[in-house]
Short mmCIF file of C-alpha atoms in Angstrom, two decimals:
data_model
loop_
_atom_site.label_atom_id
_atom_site.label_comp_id
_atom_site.label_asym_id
_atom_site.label_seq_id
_atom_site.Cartn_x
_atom_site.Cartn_y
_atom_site.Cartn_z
CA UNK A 1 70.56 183.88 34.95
CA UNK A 2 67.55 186.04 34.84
CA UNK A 3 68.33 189.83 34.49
CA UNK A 4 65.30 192.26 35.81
CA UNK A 5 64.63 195.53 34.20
CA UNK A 6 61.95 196.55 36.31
CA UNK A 7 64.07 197.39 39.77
CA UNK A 8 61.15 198.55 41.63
CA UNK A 9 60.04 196.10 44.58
CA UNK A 10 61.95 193.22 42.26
CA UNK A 11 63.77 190.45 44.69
CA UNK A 12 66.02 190.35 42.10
CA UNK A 13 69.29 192.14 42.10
CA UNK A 14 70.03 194.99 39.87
CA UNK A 15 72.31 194.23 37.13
CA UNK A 16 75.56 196.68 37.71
CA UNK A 17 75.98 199.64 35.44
CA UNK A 18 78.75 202.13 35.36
CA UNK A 19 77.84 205.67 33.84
CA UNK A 20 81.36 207.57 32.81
CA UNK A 21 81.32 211.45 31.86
CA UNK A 22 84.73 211.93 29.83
CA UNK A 23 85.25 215.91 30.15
CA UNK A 24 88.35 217.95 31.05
CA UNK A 25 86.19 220.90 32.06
CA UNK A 26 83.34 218.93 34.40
CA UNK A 27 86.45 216.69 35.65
CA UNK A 28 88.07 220.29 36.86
CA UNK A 29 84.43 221.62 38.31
CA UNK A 30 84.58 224.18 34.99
CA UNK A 31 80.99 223.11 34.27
CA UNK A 32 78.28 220.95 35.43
CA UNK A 33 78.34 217.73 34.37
CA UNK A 34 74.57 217.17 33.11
CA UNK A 35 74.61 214.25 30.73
CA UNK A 36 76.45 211.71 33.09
CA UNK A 37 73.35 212.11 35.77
CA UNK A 38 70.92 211.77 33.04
CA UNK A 39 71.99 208.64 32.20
CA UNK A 40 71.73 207.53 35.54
CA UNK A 41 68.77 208.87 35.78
CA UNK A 42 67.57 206.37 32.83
CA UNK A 43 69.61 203.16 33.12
CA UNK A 44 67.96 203.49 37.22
CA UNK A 45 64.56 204.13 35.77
CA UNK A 46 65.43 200.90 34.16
CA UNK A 47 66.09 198.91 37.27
CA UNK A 48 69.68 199.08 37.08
CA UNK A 49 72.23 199.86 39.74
CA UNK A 50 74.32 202.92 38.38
CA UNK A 51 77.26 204.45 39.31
CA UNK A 52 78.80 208.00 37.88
CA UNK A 53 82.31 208.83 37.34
CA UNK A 54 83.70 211.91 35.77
CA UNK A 55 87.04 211.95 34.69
CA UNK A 56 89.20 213.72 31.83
CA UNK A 57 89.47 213.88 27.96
CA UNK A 58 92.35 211.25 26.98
CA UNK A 59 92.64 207.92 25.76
CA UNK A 60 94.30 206.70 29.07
CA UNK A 61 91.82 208.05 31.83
CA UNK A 62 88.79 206.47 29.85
CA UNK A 63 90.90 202.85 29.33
CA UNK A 64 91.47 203.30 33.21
CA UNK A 65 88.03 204.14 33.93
CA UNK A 66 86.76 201.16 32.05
CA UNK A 67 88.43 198.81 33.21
CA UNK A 68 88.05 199.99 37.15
CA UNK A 69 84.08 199.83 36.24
CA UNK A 70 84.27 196.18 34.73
CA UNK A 71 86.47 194.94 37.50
CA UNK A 72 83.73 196.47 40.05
CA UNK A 73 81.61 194.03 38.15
CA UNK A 74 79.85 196.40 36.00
CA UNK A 75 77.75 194.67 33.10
CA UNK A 76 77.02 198.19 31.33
CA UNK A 77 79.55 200.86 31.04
CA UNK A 78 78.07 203.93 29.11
CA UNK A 79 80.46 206.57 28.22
CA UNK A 80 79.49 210.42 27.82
CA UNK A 81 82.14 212.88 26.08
CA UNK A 82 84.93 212.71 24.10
CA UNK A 83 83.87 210.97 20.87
CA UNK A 84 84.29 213.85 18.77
CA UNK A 85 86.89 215.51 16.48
CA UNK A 86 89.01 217.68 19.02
CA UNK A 87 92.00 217.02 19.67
CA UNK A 88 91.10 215.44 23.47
CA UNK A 89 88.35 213.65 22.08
CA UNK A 90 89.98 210.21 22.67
CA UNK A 91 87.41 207.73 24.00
CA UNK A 92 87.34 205.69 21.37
CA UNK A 93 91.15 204.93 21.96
CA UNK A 94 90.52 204.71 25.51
CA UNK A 95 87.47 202.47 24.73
CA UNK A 96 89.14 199.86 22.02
CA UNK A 97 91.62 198.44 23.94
CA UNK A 98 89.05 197.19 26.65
CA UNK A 99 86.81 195.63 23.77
CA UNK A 100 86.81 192.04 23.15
CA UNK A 101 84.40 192.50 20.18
CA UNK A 102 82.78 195.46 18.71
CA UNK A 103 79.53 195.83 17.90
CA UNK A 104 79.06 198.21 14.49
CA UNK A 105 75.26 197.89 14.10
CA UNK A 106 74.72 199.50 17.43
CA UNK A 107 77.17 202.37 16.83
CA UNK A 108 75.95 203.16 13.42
CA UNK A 109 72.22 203.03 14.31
CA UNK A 110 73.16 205.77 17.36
CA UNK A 111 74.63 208.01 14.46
CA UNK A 112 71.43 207.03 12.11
CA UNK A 113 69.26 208.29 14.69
CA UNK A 114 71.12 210.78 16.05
CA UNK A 115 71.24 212.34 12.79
CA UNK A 116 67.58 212.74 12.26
CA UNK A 117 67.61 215.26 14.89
CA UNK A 118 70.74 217.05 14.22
CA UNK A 119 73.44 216.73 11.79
CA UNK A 120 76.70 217.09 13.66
CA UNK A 121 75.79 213.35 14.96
CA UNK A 122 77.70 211.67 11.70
CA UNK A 123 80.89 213.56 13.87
CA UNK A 124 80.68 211.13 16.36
CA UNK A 125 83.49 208.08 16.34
CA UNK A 126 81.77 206.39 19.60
CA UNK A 127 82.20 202.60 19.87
CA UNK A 128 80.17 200.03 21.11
CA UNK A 129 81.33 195.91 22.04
CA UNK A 130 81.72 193.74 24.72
CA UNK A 131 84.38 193.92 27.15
CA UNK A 132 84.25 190.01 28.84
CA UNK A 133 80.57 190.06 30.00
CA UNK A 134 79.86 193.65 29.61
CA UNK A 135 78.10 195.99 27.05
CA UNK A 136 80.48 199.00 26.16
CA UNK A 137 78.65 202.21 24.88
CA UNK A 138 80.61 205.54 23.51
CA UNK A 139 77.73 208.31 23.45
CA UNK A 140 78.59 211.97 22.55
CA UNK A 141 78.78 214.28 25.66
CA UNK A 142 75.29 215.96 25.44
CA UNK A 143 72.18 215.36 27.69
CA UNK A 144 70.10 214.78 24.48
CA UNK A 145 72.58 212.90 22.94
CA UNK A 146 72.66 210.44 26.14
CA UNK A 147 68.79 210.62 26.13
CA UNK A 148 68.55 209.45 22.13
CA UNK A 149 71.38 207.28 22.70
CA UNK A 150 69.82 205.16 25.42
CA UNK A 151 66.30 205.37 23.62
CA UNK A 152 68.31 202.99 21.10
CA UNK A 153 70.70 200.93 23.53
CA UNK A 154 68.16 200.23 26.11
CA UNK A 155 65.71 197.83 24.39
CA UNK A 156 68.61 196.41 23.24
CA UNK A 157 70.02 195.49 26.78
CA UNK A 158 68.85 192.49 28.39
CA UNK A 159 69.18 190.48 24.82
CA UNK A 160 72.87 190.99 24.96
CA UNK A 161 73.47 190.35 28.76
CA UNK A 162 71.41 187.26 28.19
CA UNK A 163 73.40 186.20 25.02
CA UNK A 164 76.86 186.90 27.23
CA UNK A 165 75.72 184.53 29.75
CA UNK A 166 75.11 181.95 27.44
CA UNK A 167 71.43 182.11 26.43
CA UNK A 168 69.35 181.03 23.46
CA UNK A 169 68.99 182.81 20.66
#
């Protein structure tokens, strides 16, 4: 299977993506939700088909969510929120149990960079793996955290989705 990146006037359909803003206060219309749109905004600059949910904090919301964008046949679910030290800041034990196999080098290389530009970064617990024949990505809930974030994931994509459907090294 080929996977296209470039969307615009491609034949080929848009590889599913699920974009999932983890936030008690955006979920309850508190405060706008601006990282979840920028991320669409990138992964469609990118040729993919997006979708945005926003739900709240907690362990079993983001599980939920997950799961209802992988059975929608999502083949990238990025996560926004929650991956800090509060005590709601849970999607990494929403995000585990979905995993089939995580991915470290990813997750420590979004800390590595994210650390060069500011230091609270190394407070991030976000997870990244594969969840059947999806990527899984935890990014902090900050528009430039979901802009450096992707700046590292995106390159990144099409190797994996190719590898999950079988392809050569």
């Amino acid at each position: 299977m080929v996977h296209t990146h470039s969307g615009k006037g491609s034949d080929v359909e848009a590889v599913p993506a699920a974009v999932i803003t983890v936030s008690d206060r955006s979920f309850r219309g508190e405060r706008a939700d601006t990282s979840g749109p920028r991320a669409v905004e990138l992964l469609t600059e990118q040729g993919y088909a997006v979708s945005l949910t926003v739900i709240p904090d907690g362990a079993g919301s983001v599980t939920a969510a997950i799961r209802a964008a992988l059975a929608a046949g999502a083949r990238i679910v990025i996560t926004s929120g929650g991956t800090g030290v509060a005590p709601r800041d849970l999607t990494p034990e929403g995000t585990r149990p979905v995993l089939t196999r995580e991915i470290p080098g990813i997750a420590e290389e979004l800390r590595r960079e994210g650390a060069r530009h500011t230091k609270m970064a190394v407070l991030s617990r976000g997870l990244v793996g594969i969840a059947g024949n999806a990527l899984v990505v935890n990014l902090p809930g900050s528009t430039k955290a979901v802009e450096e974030g992707l700046a590292v994931v995106a390159p990144l994509i099409g190797h994996i989705l190719e590898q999950l459907d079988g392809g050569d090294h």
